[in-house]
XYZ file of C-alpha atoms in Angstrom:
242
model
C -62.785 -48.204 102.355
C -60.415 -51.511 103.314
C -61.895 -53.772 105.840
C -59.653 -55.207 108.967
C -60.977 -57.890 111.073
C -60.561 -56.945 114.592
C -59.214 -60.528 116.777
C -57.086 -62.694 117.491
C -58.810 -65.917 116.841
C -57.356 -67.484 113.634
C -60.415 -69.652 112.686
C -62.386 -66.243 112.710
C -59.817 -64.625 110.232
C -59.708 -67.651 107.874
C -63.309 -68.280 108.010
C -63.922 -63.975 106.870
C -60.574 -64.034 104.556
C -62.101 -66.547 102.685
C -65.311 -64.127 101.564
C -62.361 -62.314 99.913
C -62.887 -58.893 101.330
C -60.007 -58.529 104.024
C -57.013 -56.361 103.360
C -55.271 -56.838 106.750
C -55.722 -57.874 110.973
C -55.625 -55.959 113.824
C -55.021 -57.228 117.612
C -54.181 -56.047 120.942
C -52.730 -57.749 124.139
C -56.274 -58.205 125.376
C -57.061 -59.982 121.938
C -54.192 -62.480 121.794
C -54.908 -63.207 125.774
C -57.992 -64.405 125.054
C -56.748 -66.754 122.005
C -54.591 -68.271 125.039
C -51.423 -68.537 122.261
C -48.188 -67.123 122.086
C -47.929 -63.632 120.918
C -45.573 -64.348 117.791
C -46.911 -67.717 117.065
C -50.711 -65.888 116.788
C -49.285 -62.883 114.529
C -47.304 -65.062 112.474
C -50.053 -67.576 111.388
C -52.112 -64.295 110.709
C -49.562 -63.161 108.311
C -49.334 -66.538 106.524
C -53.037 -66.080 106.421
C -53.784 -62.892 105.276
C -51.470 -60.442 102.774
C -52.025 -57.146 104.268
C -51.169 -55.182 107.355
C -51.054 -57.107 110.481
C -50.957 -54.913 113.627
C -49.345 -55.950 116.516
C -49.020 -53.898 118.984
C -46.140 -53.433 121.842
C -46.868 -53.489 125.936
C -44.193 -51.617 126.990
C -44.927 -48.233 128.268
C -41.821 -46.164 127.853
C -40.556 -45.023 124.678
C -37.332 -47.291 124.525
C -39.105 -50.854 125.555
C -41.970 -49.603 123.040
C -39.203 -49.031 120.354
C -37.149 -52.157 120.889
C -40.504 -54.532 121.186
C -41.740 -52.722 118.024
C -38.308 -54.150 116.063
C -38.676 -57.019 117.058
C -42.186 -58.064 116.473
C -41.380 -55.971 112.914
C -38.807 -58.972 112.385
C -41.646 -61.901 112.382
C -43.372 -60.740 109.239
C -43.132 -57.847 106.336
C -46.511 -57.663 106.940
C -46.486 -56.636 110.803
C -47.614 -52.857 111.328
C -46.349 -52.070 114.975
C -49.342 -50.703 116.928
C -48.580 -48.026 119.498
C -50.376 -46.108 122.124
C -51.164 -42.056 121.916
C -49.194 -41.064 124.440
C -46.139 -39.264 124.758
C -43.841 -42.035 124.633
C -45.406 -43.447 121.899
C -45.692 -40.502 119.788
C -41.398 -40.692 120.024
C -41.364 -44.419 119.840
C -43.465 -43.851 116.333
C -41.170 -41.116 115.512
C -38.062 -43.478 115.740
C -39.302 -46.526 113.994
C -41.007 -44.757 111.181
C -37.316 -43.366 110.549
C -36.668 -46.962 110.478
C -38.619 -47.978 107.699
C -41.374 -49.539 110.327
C -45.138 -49.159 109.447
C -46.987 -47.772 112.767
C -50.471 -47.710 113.884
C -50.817 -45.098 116.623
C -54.071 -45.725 118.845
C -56.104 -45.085 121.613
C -56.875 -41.607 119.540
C -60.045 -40.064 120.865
C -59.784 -36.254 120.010
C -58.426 -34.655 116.815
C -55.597 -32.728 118.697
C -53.936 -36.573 118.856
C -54.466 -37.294 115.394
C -52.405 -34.612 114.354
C -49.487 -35.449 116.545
C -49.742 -38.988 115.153
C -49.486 -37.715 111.884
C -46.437 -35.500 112.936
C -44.785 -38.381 114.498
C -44.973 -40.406 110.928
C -47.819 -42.572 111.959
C -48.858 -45.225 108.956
C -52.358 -45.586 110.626
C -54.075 -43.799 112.819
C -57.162 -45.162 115.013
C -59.643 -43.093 116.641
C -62.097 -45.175 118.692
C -65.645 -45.090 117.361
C -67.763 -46.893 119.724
C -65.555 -45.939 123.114
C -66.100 -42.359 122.092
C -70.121 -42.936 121.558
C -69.951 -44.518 125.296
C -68.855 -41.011 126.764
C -72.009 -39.487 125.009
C -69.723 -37.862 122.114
C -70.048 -38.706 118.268
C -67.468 -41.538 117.505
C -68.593 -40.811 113.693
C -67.715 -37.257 113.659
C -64.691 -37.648 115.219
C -63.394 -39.568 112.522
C -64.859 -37.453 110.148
C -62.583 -34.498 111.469
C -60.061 -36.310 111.936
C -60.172 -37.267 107.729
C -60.907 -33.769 106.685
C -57.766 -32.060 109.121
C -55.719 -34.788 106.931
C -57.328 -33.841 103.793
C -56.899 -29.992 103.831
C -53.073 -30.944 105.559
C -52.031 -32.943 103.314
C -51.169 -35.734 105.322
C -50.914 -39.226 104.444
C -51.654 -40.882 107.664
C -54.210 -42.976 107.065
C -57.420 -42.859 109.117
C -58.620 -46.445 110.582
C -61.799 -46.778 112.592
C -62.091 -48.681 115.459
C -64.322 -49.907 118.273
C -66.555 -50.885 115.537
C -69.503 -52.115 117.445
C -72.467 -52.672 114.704
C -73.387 -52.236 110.458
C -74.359 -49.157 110.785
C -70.706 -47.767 112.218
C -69.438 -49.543 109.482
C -71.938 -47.393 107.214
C -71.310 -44.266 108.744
C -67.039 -44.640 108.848
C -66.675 -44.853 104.967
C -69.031 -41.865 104.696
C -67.034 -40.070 106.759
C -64.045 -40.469 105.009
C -62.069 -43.063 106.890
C -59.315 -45.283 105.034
C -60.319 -48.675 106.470
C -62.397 -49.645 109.157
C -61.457 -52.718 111.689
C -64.525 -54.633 112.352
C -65.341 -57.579 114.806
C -65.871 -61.043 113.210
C -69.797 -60.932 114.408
C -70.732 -57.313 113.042
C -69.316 -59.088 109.801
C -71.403 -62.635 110.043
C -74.394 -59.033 110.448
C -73.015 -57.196 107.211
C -73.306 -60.011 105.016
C -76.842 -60.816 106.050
C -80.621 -59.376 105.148
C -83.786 -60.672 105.401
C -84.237 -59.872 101.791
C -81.355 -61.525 100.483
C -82.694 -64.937 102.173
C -86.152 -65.074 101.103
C -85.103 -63.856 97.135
C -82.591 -66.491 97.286
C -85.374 -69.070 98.506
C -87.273 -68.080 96.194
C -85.253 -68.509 93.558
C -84.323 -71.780 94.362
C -87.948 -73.022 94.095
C -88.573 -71.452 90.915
C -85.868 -73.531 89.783
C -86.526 -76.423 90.989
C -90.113 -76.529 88.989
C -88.849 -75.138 86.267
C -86.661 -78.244 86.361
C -89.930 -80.900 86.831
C -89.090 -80.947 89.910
C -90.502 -80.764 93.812
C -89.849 -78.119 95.799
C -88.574 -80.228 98.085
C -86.082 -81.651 95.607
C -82.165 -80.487 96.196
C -81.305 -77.919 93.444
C -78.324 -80.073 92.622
C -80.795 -83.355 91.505
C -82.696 -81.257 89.776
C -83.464 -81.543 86.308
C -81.764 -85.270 86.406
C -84.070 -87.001 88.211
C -87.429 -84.867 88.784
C -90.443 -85.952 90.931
C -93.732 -85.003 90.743
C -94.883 -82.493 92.874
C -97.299 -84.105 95.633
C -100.651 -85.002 93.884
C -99.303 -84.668 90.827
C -100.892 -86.727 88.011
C -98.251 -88.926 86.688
C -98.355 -89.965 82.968
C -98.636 -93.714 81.665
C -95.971 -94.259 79.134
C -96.080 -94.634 75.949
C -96.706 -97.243 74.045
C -94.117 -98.346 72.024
């Protein structure tokens, strides 16, 4: 499963693009208001930032604004995925640019019935909404996991993105249910890459190391080895004569 970061705040997608795990971006109107920058000048520094699918997504509500803002914003970068709304008019609006050569992400999907028509309409990527669907008292998880196994057994190459990640454990849960990436918020990644575990092995480690190396454990792993000194207490030895 790929992994999208979900924002519009570019020192959060440098900062995660540097771990070397993301394969794309995805925003939203209410995302790139609240970077306060200008729509283009947001998804194009994204683009320069990041190789993969960038998903910007139109605010136009009938089919022809949706399908002229979607060629345009397609013009600012080859990696720009236009990002539409399930509705009607967006299901035609992904119909027409798709015929253009225009990679779509349909969303707003919350029921399998939708992720079909996406898939009918061309859709690239299609998004059902993990978390929003849990706050209704449904299964976000399952949902997606329909959604992948209708594509499966169709054949369909739409490919399933989750979304409304809201912890880990969604994160957990989406790739064993089959979906194709999952677009996650910058802090349930800062949570993914951490463990109690991890921490107290690597301390650990580190002060093995350090006396291994005649060092203190209080001495930086980088000095030593070159300059070792005795642990607190320590009996230090008179040199020798010469």
């Amino acid at each position: 499963m790929e992994f999208f970061i979900d924002t519009a705040i570019i020192d959060e997608v440098r900062e995660i693009n540097s771990w070397g795990v993301l394969s794309g971006v995805t925003t939203n109107p209410s995302l790139v208001a609240s970077s306060g920058r200008d729509f283009r000048e947001v998804i194009q520094e994204i683009a320069g930032l990041v190789g993969g699918a960038i998903s910007a997504e139109v605010t136009a509500l009938d089919a022809e604004g949706m399908i002229r803002e979607g060629r345009e914003v397609a013009q600012w970068s080859e990696h720009v995925v236009v990002k539409l709304p399930l509705t009607p008019a967006g299901l035609q609006a992904c119909k027409t640019l798709t015929e253009g050569g225009i990679k779509t992400n349909v969303t707003l999907c919350f029921s399998v019935p939708q992720a079909l028509l996406a898939a009918r309409a061309g859709a690239t990527y299609i998004s059902p909404f993990a978390g929003r669907v849990d706050d209704i008292g449904w299964d976000g998880v399952e949902l997606i996991r329909q959604i992948k196994e209708a594509y499966v057994l169709g054949n369909v190459s739409t490919r399933v993105l989750a979304a409304s990640i809201r912890h880990p454990t969604h994160v957990v849960q989406a790739a064993l249910a089959g979906a194709d990436v999952a677009t996650i918020p910058y802090k349930v990644f800062t949570q993914m890459v951490k463990h109690p575990l991890t921490q107290a092995g690597l301390d650990g480690f580190l002060k093995d190391w350090a006396k291994r190396a005649g060092a203190s454990p209080e001495t930086p792993p980088s000095e030593a080895g070159t300059n070792p000194q005795p642990a607190p207490g320590a009996q230090v030895p008179e040199p020798a004569a010469k």
